[in-house]
mmCIF file of C-alpha atoms in Angstrom:
data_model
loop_
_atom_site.group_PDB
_atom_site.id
_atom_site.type_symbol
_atom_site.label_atom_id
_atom_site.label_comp_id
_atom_site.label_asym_id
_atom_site.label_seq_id
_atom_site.Cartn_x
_atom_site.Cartn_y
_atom_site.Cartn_z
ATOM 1 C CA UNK A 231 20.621 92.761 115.574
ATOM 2 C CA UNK A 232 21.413 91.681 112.164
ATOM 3 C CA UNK A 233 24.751 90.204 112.126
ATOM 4 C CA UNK A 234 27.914 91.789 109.714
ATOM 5 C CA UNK A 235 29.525 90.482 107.125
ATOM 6 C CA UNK A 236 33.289 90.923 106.443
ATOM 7 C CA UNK A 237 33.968 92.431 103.506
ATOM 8 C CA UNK A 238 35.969 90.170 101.906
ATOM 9 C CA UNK A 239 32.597 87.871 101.992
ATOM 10 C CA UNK A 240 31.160 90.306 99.897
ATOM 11 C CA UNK A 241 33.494 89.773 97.223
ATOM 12 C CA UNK A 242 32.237 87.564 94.450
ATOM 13 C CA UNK A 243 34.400 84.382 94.530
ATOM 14 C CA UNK A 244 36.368 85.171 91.721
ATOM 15 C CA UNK A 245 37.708 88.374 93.408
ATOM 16 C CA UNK A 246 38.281 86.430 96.342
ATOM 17 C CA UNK A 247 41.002 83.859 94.314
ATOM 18 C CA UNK A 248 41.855 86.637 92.877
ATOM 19 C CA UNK A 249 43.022 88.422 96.139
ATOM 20 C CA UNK A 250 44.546 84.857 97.717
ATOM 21 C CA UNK A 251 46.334 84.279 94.546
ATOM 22 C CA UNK A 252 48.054 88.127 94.808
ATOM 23 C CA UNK A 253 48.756 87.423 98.650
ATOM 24 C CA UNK A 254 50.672 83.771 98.305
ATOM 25 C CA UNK A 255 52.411 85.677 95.278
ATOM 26 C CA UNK A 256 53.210 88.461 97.605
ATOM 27 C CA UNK A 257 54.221 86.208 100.635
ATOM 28 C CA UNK A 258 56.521 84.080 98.084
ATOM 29 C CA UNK A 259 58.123 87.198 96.451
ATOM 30 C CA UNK A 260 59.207 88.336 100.042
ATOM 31 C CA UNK A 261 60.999 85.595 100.591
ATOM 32 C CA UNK A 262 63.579 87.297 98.422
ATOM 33 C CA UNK A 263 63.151 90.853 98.851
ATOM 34 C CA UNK A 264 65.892 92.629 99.079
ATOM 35 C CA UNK A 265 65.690 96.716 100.096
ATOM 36 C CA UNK A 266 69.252 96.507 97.953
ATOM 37 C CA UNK A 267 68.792 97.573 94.567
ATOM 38 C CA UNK A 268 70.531 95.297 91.829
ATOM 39 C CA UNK A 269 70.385 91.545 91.312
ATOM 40 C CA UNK A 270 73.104 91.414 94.143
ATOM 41 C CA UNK A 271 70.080 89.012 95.976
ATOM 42 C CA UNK A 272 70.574 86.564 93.695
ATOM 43 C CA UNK A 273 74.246 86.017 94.097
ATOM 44 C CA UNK A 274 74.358 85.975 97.261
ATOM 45 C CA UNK A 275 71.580 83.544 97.691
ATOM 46 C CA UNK A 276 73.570 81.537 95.040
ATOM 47 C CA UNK A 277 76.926 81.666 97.534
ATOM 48 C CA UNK A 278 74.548 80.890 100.554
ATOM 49 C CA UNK A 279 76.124 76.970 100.545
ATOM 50 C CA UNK A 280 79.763 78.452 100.312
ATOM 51 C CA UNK A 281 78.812 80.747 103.144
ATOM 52 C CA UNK A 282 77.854 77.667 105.294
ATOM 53 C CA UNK A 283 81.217 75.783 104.472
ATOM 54 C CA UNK A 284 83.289 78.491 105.748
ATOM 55 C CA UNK A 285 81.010 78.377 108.858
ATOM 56 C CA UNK A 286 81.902 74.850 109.788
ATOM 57 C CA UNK A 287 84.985 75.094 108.658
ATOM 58 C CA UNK A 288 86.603 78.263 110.226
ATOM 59 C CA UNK A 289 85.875 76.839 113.837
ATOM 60 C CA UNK A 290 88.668 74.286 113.519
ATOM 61 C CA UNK A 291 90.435 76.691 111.136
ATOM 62 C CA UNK A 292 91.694 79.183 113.784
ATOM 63 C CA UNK A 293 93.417 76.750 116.305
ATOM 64 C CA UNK A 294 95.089 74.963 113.228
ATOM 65 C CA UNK A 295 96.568 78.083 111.801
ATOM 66 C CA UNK A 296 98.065 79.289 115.183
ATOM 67 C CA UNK A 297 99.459 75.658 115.122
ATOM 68 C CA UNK A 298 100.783 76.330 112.209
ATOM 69 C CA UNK A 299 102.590 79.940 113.040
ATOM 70 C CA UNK A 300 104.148 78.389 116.579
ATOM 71 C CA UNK A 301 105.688 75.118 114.394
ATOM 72 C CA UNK A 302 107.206 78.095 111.683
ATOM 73 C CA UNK A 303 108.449 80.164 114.876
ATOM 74 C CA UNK A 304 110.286 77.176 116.391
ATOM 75 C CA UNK A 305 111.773 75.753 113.264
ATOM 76 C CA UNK A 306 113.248 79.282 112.858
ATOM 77 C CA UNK A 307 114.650 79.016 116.423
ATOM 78 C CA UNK A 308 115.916 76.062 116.153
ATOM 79 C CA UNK A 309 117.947 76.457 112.805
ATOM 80 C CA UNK A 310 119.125 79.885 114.346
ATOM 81 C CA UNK A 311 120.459 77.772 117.945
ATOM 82 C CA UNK A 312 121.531 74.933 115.335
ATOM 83 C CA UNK A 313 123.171 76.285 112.514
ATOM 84 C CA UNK A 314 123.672 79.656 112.354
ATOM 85 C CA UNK A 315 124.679 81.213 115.897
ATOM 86 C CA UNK A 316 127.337 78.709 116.429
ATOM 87 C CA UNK A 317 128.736 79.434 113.154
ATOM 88 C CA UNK A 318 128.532 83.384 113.186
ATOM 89 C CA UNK A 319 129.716 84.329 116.657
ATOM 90 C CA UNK A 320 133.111 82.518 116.998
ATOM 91 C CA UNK A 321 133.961 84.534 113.899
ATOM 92 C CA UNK A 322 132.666 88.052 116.230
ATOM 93 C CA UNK A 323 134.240 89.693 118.288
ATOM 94 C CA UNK A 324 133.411 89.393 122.536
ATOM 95 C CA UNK A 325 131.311 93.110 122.018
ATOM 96 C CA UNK A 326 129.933 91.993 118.597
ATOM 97 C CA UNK A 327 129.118 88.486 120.470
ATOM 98 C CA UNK A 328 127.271 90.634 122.897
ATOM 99 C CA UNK A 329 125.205 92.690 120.829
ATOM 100 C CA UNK A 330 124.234 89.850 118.708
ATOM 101 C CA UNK A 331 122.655 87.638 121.785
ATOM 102 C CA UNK A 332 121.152 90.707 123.313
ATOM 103 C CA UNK A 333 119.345 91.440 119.902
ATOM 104 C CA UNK A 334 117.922 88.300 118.647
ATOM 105 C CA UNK A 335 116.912 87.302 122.531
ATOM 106 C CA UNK A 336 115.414 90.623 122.683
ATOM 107 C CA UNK A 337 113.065 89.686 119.579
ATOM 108 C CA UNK A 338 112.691 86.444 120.465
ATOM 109 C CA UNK A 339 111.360 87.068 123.759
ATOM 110 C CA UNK A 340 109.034 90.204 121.988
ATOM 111 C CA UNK A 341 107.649 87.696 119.264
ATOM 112 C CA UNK A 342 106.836 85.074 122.060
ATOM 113 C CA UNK A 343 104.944 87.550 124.608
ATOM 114 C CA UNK A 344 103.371 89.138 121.544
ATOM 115 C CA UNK A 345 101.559 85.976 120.058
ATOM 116 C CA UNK A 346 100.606 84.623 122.750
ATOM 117 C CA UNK A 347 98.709 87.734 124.389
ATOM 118 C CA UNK A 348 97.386 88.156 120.944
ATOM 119 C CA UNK A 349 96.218 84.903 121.219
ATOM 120 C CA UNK A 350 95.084 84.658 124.564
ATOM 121 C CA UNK A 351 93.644 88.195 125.587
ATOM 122 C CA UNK A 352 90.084 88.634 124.486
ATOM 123 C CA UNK A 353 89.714 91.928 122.304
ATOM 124 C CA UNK A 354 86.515 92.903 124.862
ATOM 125 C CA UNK A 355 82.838 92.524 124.482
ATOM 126 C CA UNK A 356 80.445 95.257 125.486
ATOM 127 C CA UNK A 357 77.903 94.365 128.361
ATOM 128 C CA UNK A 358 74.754 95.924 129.404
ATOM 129 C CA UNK A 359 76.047 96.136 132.668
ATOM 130 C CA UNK A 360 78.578 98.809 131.778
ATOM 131 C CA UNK A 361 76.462 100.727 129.508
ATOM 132 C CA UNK A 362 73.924 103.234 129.699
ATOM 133 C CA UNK A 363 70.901 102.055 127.648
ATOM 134 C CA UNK A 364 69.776 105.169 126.596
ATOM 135 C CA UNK A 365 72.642 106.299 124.866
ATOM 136 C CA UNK A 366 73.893 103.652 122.734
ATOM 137 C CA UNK A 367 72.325 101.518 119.606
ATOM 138 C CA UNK A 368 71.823 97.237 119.943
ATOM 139 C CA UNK A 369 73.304 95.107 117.706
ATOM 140 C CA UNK A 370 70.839 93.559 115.418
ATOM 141 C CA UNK A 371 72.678 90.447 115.078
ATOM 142 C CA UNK A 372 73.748 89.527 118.759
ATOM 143 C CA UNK A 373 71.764 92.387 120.870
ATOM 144 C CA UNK A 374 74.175 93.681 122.467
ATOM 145 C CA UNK A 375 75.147 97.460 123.609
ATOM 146 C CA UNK A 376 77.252 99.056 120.570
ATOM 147 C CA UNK A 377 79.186 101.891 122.128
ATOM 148 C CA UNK A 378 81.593 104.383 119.656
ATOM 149 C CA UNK A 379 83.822 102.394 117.416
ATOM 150 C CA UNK A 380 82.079 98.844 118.940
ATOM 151 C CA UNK A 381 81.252 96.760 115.532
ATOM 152 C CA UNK A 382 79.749 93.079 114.772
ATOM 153 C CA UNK A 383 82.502 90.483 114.252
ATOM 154 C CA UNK A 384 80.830 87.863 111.766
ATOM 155 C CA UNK A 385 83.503 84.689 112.259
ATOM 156 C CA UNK A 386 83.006 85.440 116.125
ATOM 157 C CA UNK A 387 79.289 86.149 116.327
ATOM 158 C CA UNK A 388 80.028 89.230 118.860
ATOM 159 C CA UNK A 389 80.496 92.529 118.765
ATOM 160 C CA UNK A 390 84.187 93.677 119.521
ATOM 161 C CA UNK A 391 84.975 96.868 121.023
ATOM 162 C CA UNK A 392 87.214 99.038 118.741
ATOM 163 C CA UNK A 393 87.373 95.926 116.616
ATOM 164 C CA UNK A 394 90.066 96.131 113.851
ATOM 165 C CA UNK A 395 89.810 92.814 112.264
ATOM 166 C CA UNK A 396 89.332 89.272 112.667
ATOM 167 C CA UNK A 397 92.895 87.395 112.230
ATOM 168 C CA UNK A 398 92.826 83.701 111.613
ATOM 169 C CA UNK A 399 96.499 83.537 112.441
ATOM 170 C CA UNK A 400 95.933 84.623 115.765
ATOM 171 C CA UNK A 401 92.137 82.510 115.994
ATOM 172 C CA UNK A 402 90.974 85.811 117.444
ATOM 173 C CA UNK A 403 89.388 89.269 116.503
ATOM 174 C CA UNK A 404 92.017 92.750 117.133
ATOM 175 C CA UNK A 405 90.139 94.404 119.672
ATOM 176 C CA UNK A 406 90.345 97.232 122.010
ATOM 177 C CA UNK A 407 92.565 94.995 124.799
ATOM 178 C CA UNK A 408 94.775 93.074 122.275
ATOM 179 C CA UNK A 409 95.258 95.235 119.393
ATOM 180 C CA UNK A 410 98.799 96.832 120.459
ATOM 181 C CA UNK A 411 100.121 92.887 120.970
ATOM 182 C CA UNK A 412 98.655 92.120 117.299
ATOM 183 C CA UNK A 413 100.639 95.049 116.176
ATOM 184 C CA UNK A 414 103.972 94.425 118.184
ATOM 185 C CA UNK A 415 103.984 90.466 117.183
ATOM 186 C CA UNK A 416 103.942 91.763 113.700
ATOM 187 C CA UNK A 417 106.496 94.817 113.792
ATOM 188 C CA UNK A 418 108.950 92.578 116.066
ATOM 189 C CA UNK A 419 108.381 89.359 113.722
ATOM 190 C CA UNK A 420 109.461 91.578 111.115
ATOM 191 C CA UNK A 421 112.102 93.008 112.585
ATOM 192 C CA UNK A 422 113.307 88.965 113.566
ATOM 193 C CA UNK A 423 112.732 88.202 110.100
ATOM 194 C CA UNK A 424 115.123 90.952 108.784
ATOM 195 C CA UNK A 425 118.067 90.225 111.155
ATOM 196 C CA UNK A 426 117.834 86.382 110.796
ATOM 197 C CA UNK A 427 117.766 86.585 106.846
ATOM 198 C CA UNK A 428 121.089 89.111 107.349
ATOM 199 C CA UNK A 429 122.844 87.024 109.824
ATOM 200 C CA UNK A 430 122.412 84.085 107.963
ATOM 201 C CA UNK A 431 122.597 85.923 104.520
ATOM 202 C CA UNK A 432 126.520 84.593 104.034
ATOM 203 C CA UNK A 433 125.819 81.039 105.362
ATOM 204 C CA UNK A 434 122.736 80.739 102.957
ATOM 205 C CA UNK A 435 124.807 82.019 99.760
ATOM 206 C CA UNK A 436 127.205 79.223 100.290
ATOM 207 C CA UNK A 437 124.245 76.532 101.100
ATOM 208 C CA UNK A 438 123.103 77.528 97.551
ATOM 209 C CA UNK A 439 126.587 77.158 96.124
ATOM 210 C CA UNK A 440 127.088 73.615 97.518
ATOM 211 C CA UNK A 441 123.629 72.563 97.364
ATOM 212 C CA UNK A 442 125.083 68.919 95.884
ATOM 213 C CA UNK A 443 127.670 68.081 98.911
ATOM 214 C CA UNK A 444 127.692 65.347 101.182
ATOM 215 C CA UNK A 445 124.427 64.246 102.641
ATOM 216 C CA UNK A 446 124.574 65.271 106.105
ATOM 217 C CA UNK A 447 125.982 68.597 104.840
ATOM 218 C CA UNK A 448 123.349 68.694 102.358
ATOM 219 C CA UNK A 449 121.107 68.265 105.008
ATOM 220 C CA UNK A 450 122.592 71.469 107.054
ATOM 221 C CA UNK A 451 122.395 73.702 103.694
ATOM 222 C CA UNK A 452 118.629 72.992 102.896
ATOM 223 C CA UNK A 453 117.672 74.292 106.685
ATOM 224 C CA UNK A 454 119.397 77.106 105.780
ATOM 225 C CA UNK A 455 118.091 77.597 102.710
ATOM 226 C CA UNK A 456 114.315 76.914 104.430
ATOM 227 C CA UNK A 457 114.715 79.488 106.955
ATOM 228 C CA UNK A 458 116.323 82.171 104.712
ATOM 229 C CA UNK A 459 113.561 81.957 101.853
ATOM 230 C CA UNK A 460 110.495 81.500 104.589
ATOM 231 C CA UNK A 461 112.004 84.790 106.723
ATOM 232 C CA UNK A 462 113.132 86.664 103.490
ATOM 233 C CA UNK A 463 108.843 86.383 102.423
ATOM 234 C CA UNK A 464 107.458 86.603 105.585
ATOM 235 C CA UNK A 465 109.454 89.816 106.594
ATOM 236 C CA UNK A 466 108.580 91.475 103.134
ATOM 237 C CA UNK A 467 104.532 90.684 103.744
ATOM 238 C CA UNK A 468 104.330 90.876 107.705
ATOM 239 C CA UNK A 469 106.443 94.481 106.740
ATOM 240 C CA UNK A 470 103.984 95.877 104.397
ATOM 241 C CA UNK A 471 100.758 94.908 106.730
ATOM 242 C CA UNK A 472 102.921 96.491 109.931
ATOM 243 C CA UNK A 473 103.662 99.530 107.962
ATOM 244 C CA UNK A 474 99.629 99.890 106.838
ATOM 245 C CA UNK A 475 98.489 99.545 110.297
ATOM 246 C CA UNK A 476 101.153 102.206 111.454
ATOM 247 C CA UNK A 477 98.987 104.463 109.169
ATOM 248 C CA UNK A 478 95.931 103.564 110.774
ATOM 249 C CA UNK A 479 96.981 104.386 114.960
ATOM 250 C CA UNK A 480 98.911 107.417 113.235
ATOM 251 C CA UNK A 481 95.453 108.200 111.734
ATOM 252 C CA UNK A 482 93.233 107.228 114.578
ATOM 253 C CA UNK A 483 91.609 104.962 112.746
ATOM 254 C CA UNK A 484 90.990 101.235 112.749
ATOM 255 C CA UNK A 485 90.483 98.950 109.652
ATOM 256 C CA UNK A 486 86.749 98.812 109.640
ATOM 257 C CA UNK A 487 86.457 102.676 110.222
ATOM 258 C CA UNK A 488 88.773 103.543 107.638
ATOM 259 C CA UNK A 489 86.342 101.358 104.948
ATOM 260 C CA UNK A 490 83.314 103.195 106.573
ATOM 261 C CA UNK A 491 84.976 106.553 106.651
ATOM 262 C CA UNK A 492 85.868 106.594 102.963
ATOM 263 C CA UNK A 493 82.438 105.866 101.897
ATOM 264 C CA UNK A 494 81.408 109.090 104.350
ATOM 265 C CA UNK A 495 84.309 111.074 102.592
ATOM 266 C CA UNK A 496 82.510 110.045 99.019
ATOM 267 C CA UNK A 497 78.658 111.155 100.772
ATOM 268 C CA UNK A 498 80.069 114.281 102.231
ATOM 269 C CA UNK A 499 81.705 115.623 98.721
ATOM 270 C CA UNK A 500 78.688 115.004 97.320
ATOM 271 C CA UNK A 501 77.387 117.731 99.372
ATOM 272 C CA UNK A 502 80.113 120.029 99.131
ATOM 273 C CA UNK A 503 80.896 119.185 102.725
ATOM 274 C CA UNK A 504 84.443 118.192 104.726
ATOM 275 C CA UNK A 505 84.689 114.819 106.425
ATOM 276 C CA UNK A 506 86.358 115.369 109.457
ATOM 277 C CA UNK A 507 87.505 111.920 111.664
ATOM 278 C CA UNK A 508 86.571 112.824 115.328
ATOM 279 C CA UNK A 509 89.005 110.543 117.175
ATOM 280 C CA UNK A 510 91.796 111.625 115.708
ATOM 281 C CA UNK A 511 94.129 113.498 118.425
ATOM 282 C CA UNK A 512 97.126 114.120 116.384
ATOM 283 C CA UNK A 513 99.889 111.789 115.186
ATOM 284 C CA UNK A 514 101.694 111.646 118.564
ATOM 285 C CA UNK A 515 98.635 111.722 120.787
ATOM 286 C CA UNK A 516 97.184 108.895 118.693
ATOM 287 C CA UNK A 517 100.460 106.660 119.344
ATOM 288 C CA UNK A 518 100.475 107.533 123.043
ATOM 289 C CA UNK A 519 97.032 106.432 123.418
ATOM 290 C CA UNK A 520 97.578 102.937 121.424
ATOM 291 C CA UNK A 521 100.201 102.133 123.534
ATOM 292 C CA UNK A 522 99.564 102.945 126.557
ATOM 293 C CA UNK A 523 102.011 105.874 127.355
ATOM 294 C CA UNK A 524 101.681 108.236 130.015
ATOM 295 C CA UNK A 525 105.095 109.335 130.325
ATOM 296 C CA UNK A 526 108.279 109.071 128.605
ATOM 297 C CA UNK A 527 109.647 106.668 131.504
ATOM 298 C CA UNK A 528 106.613 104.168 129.907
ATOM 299 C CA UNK A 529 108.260 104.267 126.377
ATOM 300 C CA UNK A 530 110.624 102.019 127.628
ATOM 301 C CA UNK A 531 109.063 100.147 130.623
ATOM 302 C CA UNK A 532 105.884 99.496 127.918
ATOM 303 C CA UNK A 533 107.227 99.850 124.586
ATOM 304 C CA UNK A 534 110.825 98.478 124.992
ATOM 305 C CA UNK A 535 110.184 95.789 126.969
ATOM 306 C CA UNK A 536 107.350 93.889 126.906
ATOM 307 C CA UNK A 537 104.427 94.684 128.839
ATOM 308 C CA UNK A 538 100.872 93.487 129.429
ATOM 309 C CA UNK A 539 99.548 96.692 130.706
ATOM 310 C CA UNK A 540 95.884 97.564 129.918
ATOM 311 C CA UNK A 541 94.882 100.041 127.695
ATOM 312 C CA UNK A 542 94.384 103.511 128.924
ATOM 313 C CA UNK A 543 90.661 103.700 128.482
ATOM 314 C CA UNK A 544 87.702 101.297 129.264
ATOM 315 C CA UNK A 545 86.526 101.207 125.227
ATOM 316 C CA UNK A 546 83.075 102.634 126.029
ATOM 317 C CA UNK A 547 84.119 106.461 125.999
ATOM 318 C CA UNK A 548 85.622 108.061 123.820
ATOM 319 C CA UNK A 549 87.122 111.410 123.499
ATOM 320 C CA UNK A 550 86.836 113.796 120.483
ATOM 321 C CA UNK A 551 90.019 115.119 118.893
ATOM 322 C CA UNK A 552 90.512 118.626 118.660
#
């Protein structure tokens, strides 16, 4: 039987550098393909070294800034115990006294629990043990399940369930079973922010006044001034970021699915078409379900006072609002 020949054999051998020429041109162009349109490729490729600095350095990043935030939080304390209790109350009354202790302890104690669940309580990673496989998508950076509202944490390299955001404060992504401590630390920092900057409002006006006095009194007057300008900023920014993520639970929406929902909002009115977001249960509904209450007794036993209850669902299922 006469043997074959391949067909590119049959090519003269022109053709044939011809053709390897157009294939190591073709295997070098896709190199850089990019299914984006735009020269966006190139600037990226062009950040690519940045992109590797942040990698090595946002591992030691995290722990540092939570370093940071506890050594703020106890200098605060401290000039509080120091300086400005023991001046304020003997000029209170014995009820005054009272409410004053019970206040700032109560934020104190809020701030404390707050951070450090924030800190400590992983935001939840889905598993392939909990998950049927047929009826959710794989991550195609970590291969993991991606139930509803699951998305791909980039500083982690995980997917977080109901992730909201990664916070380098807290060295930890705002997940499903930590996001209602990242939100309390902040509304109860603020709140401690506010009443330490009026408490200490009078004593700091006349540390300003007599910034040149004697130098252990001098010394007094610039911890006073330190705390009052470091809580006056931090309660106006920690405010605004508390009152933006109130907007998002009253919603039902978390930071990364408000970004994707407004680009579904632009698609849909494209099309003449409503966006509609299905996880929405009302205002109230969408509270009671971020914190955790099933009755009114738990708006105090989980809301007053600080509790480490779980959330009420598993982060898998979700229900549709009505």
């Amino acid at each position: 039987m006469p043997k074959t020949k391949m067909a590119g054999s049959l090519l003269p051998p022109i053709s044939r550098l011809q053709r390897w020429f157009a294939y190591c041109k073709l295997c070098f162009l896709s190199l850089f393909y990019s299914a984006n349109p735009g020269d966006d490729w190139l600037l990226e490729f062009m950040f690519q070294p940045v992109y590797h600095l942040v990698e090595l350095v946002v591992p030691w990043a995290g722990p540092v800034f939570v370093g940071l935030v506890c050594c703020l939080l106890s200098s605060v304390v401290l000039i509080m115990y120091l300086c400005v209790l023991p001046t304020v109350l003997p000029t209170l009354g014995m009820p005054a006294r009272c409410v004053h202790l019970l206040l700032a302890h109560w934020l104190l104690v809020h701030v404390v629990f707050n951070f450090k669940h924030a800190v400590c309580v992983p935001p939840g990673t889905p598993s392939w043990a909990v998950v049927d496989r047929s009826k959710v998508s794989t991550c195609k950076k970590c291969f993991s399940p991606r139930p509803p509202r699951t998305h791909h944490c980039s500083v982690c390299n995980r997917c977080v369930l109901t992730m909201d955001h990664h916070c380098y404060w807290m060295n930890n992504c705002v997940g499903h079973f930590n996001h209602r401590y990242f939100f309390s630390f902040c509304t109860f920092t603020s709140l401690g922010c506010v009443y330490c900057c009026v408490t200490s409002a009078p004593l700091a006006t006349e540390a300003y006044a007599a910034q040149k006095a004697a130098t252990e009194q001098g010394h007094r007057n610039g911890l006073l001034l330190y705390m009052w300008v470091l809580c006056g900023g931090v309660s106006v920014l920690l405010t605004a970021l508390t009152l933006w993520h109130m907007r998002l639970v009253t919603r039902g929406v978390t930071s990364v699915e408000r970004l994707q929902n407004r680009q579904n909002q632009k698609e849909l009115r494209n099309k003449d078409q409503c966006f509609r977001n299905v996880y929405d249960h009302g205002a109230l509904e969408n509270w009671k379900r971020f914190l955790g209450v099933r009755c009114r007794r738990d708006w105090l036993c989980r809301v007053a006072l600080p509790s480490s209850h779980p959330p009420l669902n598993d982060g898998y299922v979700w229900s549709s609002g009505s």
